Coordinates of C-alpha atoms in Angstrom, one line a residue:
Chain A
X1 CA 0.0 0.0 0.0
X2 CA 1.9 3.2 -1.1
X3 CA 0.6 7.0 -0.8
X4 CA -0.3 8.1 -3.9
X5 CA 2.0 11.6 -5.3
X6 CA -2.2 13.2 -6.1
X7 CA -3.9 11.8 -3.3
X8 CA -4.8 11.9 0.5
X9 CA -1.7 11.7 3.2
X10 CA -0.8 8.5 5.0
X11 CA -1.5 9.5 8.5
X12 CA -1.3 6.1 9.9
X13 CA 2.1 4.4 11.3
X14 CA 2.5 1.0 9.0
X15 CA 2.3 -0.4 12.9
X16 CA -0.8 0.5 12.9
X17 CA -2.3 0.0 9.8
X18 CA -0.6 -3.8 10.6
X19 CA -2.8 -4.1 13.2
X20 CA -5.8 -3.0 11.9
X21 CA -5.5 -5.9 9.6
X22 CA -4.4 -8.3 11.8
X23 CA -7.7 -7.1 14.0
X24 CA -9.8 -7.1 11.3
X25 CA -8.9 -10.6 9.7
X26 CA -9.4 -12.0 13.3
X27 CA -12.7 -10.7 13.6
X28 CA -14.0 -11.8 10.3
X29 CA -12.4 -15.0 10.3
X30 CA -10.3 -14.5 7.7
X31 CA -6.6 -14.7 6.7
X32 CA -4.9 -11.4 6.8
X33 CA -3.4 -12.1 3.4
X34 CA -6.9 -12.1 2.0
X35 CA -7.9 -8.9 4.4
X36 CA -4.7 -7.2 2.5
X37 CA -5.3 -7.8 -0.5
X38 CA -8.9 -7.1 -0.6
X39 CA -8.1 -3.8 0.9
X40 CA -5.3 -3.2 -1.2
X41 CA -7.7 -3.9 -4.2
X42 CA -10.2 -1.6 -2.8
X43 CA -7.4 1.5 -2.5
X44 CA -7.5 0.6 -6.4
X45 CA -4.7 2.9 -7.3
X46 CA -3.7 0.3 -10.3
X47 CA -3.1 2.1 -13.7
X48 CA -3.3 5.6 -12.3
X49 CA -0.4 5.8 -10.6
X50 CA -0.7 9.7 -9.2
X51 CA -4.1 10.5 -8.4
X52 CA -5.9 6.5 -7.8
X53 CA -9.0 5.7 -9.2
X54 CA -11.0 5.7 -6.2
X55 CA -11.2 9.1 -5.1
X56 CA -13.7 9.0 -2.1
X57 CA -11.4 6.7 0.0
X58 CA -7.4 7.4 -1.4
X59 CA -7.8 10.6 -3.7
X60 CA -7.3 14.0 -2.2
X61 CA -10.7 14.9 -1.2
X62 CA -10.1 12.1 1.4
X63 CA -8.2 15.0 3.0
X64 CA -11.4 17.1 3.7
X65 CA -13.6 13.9 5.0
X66 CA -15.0 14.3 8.4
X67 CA -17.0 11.1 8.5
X68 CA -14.2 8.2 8.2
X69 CA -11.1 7.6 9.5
X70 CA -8.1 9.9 9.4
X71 CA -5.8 7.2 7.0
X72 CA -7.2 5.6 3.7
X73 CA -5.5 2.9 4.7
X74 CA -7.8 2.5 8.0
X75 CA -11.0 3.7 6.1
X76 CA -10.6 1.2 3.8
X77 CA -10.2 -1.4 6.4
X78 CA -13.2 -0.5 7.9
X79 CA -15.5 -0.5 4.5
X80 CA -14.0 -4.0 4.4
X81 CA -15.4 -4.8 7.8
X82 CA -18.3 -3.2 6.9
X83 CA -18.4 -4.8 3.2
X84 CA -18.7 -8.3 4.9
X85 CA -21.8 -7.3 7.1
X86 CA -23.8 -6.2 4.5
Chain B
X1 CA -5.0 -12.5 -8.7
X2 CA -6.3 -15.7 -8.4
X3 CA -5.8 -19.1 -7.0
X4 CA -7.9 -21.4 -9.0
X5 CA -7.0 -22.2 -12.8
X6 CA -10.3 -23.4 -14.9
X7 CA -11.0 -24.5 -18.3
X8 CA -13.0 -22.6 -20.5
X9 CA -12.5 -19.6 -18.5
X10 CA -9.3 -17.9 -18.5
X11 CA -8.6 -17.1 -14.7
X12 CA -5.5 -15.5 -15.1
X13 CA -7.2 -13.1 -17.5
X14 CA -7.6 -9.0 -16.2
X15 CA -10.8 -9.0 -16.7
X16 CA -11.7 -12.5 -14.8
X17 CA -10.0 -10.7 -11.9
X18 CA -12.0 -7.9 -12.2
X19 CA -14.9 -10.2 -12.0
X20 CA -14.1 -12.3 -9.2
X21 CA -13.5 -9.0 -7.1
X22 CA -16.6 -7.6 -8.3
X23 CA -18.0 -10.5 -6.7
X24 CA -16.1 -9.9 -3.9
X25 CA -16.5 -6.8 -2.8
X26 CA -19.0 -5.2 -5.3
X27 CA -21.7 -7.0 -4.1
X28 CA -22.4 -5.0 -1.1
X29 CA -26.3 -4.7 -0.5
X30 CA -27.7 -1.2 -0.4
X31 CA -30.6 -2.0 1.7
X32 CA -28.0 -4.0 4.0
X33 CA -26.0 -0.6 4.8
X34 CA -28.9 1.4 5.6
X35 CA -30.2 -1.0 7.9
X36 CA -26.4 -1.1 9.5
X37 CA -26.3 2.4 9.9
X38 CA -29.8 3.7 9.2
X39 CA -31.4 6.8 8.2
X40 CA -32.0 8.4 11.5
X41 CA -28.6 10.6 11.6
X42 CA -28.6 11.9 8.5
X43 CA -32.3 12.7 8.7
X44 CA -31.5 14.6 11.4
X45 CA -28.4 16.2 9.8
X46 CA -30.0 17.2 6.5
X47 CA -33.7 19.0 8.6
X48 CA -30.7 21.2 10.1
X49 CA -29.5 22.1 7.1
X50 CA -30.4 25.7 5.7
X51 CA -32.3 25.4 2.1
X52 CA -29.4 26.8 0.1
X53 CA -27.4 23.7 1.7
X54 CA -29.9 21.4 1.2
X55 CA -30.1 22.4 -2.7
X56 CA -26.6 22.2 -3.0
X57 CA -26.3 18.4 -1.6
X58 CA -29.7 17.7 -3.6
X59 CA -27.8 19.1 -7.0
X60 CA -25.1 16.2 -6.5
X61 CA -27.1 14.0 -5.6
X62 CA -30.1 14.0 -9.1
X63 CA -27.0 14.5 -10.9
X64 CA -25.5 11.1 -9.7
X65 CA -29.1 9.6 -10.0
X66 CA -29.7 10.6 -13.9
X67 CA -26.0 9.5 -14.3
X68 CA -26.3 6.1 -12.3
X69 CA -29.4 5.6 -14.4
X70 CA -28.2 6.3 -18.0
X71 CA -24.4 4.3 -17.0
X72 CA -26.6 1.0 -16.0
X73 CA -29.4 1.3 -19.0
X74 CA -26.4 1.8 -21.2
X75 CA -23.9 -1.0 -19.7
X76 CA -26.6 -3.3 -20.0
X77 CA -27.7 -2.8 -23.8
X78 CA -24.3 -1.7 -25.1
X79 CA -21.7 -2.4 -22.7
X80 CA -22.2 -6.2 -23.2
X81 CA -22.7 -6.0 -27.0
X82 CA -19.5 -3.5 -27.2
X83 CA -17.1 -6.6 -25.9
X84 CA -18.1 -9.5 -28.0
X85 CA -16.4 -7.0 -31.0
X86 CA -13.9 -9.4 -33.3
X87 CA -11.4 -6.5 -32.3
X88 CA -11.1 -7.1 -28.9
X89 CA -9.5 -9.9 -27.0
X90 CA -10.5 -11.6 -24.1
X91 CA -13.8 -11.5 -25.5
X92 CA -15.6 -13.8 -22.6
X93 CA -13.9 -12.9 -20.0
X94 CA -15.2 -8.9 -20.7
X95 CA -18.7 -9.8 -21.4
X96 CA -18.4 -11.9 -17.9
X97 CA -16.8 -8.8 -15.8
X98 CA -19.6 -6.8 -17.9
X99 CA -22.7 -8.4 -16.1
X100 CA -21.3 -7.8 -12.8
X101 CA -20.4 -4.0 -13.9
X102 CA -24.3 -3.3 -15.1
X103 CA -25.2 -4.8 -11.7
X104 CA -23.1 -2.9 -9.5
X105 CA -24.4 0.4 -11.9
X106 CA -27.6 -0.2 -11.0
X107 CA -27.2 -1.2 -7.4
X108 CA -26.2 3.1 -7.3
X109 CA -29.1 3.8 -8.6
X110 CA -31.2 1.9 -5.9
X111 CA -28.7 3.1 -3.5
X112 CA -29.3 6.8 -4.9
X113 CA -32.8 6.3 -5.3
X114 CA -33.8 4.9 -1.6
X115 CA -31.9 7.7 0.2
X116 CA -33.1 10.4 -1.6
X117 CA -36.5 8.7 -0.9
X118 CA -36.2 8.5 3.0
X119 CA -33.8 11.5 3.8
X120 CA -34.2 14.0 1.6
X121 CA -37.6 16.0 1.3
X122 CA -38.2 16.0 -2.4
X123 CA -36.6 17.3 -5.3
X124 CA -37.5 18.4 -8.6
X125 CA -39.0 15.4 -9.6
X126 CA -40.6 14.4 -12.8
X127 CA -40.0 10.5 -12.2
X128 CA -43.3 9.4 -13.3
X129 CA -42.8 10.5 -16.9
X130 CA -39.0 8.7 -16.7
X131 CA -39.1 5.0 -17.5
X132 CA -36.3 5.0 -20.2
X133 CA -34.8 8.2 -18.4
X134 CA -36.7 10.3 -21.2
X135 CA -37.2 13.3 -18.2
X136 CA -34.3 13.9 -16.5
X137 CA -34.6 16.0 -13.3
X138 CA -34.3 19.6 -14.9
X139 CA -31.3 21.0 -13.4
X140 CA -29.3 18.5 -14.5
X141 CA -31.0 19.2 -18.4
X142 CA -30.3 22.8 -18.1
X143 CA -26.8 22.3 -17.1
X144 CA -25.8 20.7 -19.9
X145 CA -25.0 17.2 -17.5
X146 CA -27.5 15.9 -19.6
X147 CA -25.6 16.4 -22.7
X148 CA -22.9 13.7 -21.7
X149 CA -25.2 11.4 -20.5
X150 CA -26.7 11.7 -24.4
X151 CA -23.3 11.4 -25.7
X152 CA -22.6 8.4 -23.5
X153 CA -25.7 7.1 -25.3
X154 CA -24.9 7.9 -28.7
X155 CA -20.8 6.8 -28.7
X156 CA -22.4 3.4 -26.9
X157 CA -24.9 2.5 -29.0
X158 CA -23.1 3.3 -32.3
X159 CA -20.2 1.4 -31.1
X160 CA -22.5 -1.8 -30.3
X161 CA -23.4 -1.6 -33.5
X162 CA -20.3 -1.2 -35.6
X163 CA -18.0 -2.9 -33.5
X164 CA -15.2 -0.9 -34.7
X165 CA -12.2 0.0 -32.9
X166 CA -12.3 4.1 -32.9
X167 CA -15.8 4.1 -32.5
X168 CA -15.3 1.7 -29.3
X169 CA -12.6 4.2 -28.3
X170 CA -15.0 7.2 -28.4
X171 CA -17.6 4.9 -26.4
X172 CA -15.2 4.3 -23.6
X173 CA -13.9 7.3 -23.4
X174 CA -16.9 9.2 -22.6
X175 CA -18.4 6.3 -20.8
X176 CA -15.4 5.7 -18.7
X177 CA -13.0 8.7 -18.8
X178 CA -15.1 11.5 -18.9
X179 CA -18.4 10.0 -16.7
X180 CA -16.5 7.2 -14.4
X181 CA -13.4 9.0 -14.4
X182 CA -14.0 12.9 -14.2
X183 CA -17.9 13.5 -13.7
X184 CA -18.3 11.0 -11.1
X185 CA -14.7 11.4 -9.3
X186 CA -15.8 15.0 -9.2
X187 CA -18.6 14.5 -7.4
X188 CA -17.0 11.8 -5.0
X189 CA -14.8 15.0 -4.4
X190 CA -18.0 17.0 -3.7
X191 CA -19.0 14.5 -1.1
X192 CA -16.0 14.7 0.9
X193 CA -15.4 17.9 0.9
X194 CA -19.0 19.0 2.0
X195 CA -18.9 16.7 4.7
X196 CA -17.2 18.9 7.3
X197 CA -20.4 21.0 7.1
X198 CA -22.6 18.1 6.2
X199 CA -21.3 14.9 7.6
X200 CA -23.9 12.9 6.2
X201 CA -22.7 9.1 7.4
X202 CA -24.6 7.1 5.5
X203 CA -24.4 8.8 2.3
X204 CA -20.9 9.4 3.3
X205 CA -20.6 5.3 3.4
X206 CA -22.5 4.8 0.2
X207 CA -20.6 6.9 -2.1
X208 CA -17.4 5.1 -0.5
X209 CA -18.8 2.2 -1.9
X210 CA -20.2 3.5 -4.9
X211 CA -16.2 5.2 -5.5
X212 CA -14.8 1.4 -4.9
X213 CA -17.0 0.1 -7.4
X214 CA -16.1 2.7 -9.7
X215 CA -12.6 2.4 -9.3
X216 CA -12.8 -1.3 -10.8
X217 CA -14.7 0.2 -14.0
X218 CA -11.8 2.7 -14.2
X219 CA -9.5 0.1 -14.5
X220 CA -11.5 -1.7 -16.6
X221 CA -12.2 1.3 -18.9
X222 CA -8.6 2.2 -19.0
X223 CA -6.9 -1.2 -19.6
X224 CA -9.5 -1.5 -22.7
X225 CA -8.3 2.2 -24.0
X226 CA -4.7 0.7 -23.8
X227 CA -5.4 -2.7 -25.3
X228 CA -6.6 -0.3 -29.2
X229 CA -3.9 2.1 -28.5
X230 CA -1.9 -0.7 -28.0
X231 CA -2.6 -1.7 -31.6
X232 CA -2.9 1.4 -33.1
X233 CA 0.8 1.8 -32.1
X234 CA 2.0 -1.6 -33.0
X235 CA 0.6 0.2 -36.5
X236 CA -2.6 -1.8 -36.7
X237 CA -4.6 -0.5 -39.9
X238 CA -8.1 -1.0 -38.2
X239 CA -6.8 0.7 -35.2
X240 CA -5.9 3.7 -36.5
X241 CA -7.3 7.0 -35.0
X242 CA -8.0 6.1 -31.8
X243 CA -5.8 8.2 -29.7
X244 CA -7.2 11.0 -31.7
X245 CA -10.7 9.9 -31.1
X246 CA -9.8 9.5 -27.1
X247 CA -8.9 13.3 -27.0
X248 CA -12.0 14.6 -29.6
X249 CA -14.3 13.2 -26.9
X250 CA -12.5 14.8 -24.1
X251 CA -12.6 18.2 -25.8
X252 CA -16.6 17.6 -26.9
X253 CA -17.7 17.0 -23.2
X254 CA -15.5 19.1 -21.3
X255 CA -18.3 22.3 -21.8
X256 CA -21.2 20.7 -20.0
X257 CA -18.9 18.9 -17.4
X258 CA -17.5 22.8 -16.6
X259 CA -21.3 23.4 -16.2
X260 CA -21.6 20.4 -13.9
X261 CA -19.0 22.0 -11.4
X262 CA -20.8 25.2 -11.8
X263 CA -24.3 23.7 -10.9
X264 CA -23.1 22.3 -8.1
X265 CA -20.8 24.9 -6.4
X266 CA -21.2 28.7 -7.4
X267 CA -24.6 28.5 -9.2
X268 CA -26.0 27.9 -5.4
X269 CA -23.6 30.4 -3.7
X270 CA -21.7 27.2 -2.8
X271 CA -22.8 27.1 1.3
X272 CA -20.9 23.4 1.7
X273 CA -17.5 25.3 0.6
X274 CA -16.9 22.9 -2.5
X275 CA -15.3 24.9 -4.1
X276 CA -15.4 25.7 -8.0
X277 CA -11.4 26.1 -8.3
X278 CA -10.8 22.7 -6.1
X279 CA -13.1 20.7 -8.8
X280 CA -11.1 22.8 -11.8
X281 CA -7.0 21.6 -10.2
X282 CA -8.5 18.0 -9.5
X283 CA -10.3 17.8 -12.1
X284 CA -7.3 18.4 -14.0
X285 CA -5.1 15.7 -12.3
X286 CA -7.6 13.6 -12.9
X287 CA -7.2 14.3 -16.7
X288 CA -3.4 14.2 -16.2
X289 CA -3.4 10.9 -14.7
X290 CA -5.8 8.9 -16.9
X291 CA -4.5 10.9 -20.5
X292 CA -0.7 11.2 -20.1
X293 CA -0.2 8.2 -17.1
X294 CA -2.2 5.9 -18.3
X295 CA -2.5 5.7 -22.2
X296 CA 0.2 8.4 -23.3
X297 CA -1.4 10.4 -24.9
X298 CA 0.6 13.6 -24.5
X299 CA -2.6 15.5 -23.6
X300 CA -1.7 19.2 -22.2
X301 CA -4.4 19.1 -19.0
X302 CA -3.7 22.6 -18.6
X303 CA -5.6 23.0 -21.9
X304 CA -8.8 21.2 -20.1
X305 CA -8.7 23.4 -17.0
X306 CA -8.5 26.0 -19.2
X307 CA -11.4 25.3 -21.3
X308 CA -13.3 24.5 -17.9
X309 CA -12.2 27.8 -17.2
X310 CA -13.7 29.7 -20.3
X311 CA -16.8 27.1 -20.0
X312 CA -17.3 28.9 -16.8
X313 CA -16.6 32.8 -17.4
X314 CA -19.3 32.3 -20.1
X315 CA -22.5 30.5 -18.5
X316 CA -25.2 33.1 -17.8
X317 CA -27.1 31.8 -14.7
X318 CA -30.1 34.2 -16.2
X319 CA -30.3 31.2 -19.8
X320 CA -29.8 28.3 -17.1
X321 CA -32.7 29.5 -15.6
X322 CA -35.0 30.2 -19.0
X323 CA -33.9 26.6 -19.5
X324 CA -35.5 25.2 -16.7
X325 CA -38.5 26.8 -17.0
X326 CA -38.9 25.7 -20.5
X327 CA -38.1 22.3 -19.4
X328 CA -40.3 22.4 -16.5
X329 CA -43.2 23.3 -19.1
X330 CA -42.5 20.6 -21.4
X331 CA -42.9 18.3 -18.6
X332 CA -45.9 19.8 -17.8
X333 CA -47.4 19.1 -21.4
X334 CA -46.2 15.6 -21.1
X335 CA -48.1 14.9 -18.5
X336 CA -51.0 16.7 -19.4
X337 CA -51.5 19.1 -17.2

């Protein structure tokens, strides 16, 4: 997971971001491999490397959000979380 | 990436992984979230609201709705046609990762469509006169949104017909560039940036799922631009024109997309603090990275924040509103009232 050049800060100490996985694959029964790389997939920076393709969770404007957490790395672990309840 | 190898499909194909992940995390259930984190907050948010606020969160909002609407209609009778084309490769494995992508286009809609429903009250609404998306809601007529949605239409349905390279080009570019990739990321912008003054959670959760989802038809979008420049390059006769064709679509919807930041940031006095200028610099990264990153294409962005910013000095708020009028009249006939 690397901070794109266009896109919102990495607040988040890769400790951290380590253990919200590690949390996260525990609660939801699930490898954290397969946590990773479903959030990794979900940070969907792939063939724009600069400014990502998903813009609500890693692009700038991620900056200005008041609702999630303060790392895209952390929001997206919590969709994830959140994708598997619903 | 995948851990299983099959037999008629290829599973180490792009587009199967797209597929599989679509399954995997684009099948989130709207209805699920708001009963996870219900309505009651953002009820309660948005009745605090001042109306100037509300109408500016309302503007994003029908402009996403007539947008999910017109992607889904048109991924489900084009999309799917567009990638059986003798052109392309891959050919199954696209038309697979395409039924999941009309899904997931329509699942915003219902998304869209429910909380506008149970939060919001009312909007300009001419829904019973809409069943092929023949009345969009006005403002987003007027504002010339309307007009990429048409051309989204058009380049689609000419391109499931001919199945020719450039004209598949134009389809996806305005279909995924200019919709998916500027429109839409412009208003996942909006969202975010509103929410210090209207931190809408639910809404705020959707459109972070909606954005996910979107980000996988970026990618798809994108890696089907570079597959026919790929072969324009390699010096392809059939192929030729399609960088050109990429950029002529650009240039032809970036007018009404300047009048899309305008009718949802200065043409309500802005309350949320958007801001008209932060949509303008990101929408030009966004340009940047998809144009020059991605597919090469040596495109000067400055020249599209430029014509954003021309677009803009020259709307007159005074024929937006003559516009609407006469739209809202027309709807008026068709009804028959």
């Amino acid at each position: 997971m690397d901070e794109l050049d266009r896109g919102a800060e990495f607040t988040a100490s890769e400790e951290e971001v380590e253990e919200a996985l590690e949390e996260a694959a525990e609660d939801l029964g699930q490898p954290v491999e397969k946590v990773r790389e479903n959030v990794e997939s979900m940070l969907g920076r792939d063939d724009d490397p600069s400014t990502g393709f998903n813009e609500s969770v890693t692009g700038e404007s991620f900056e200005h959000d008041e609702v999630g957490e303060d790392d895209p790395r952390l929001e997206a672990i919590e969709l994830y979380r959140l994708r598997q309840r619903i | 990436m995948t851990r299983y190898r099959g037999n008629r499909l290829n599973t180490e194909s792009l587009w199967y992984g797209l597929y599989n992940k679509s399954i995997e995390l684009g099948m989130w259930n709207p209805e699920a979230l708001m009963d996870e984190i219900g309505f009651e907050e953002d009820k309660e948010i948005w009745q605090n609201l001042d109306d100037k606020e509300k109408e500016q969160v309302r503007r994003i909002l029908v402009a996403f709705l007539d947008g999910e609407f017109e992607v889904g209609d048109d991924a489900v009778h084009h999309l799917q046609t567009i990638m059986d084309a003798p052109c392309l490769e891959d050919n199954e494995m696209k038309q697979m990762y395409m039924t999941s992508f009309a899904l997931t286009e329509h699942k915003h809609t219902q998304f869209l469509d429910i909380y506008i429903e149970n939060v919001m009250d009312g909007f300009d609404d001419y829904t019973d006169l809409n069943p092929r998306g023949e009345a969009r809601v006005p403002i987003v007529e007027a504002t010339g949104v309307g007009e990429v949605y048409e051309h989204q239409g058009r380049l689609t349905a000419k391109a499931s017909e001919t199945h020719d390279p450039v004209d598949i080009a134009r389809a996806a570019a305005c279909y995924h560039l200019d919709v998916e990739g500027i429109l839409a990321r412009t208003g996942f912008f909006a969202i975010n940036k509103m929410s210090a003054n209207a931190p809408l959670p639910l809404l705020n959760r959707g459109f972070k799922f909606i954005s996910t989802d979107e980000g996988r038809h970026l990618t798809h979008g994108v890696r089907l631009l570079q597959e026919l420049l790929e072969k324009e390059r390699n010096g392809e006769p059939e192929y030729q024109g399609v960088g050109d064709a990429i950029v002529e679509v650009l240039n032809e919807d970036t007018p009404p997309m300047a009048e899309f930041a305008y009718m949802i940031t200065d043409s309500v006095d802005d309350p949320l603090d958007v801001g008209f200028s932060n949509l303008l610099m990101r929408g030009g990264e966004f340009v940047d990275g998809m144009y020059n990153e991605s597919l090469d294409l040596d495109y000067d962005s400055m020249e599209y924040v430029e014509r954003i910013r021309h677009r803009y000095q020259d709307i007159d708020d005074s024929e937006i509103q003559a516009d609407l009028e006469k739209l809202r009249e027309e709807y008026q006939v068709k009804r028959g009232a």
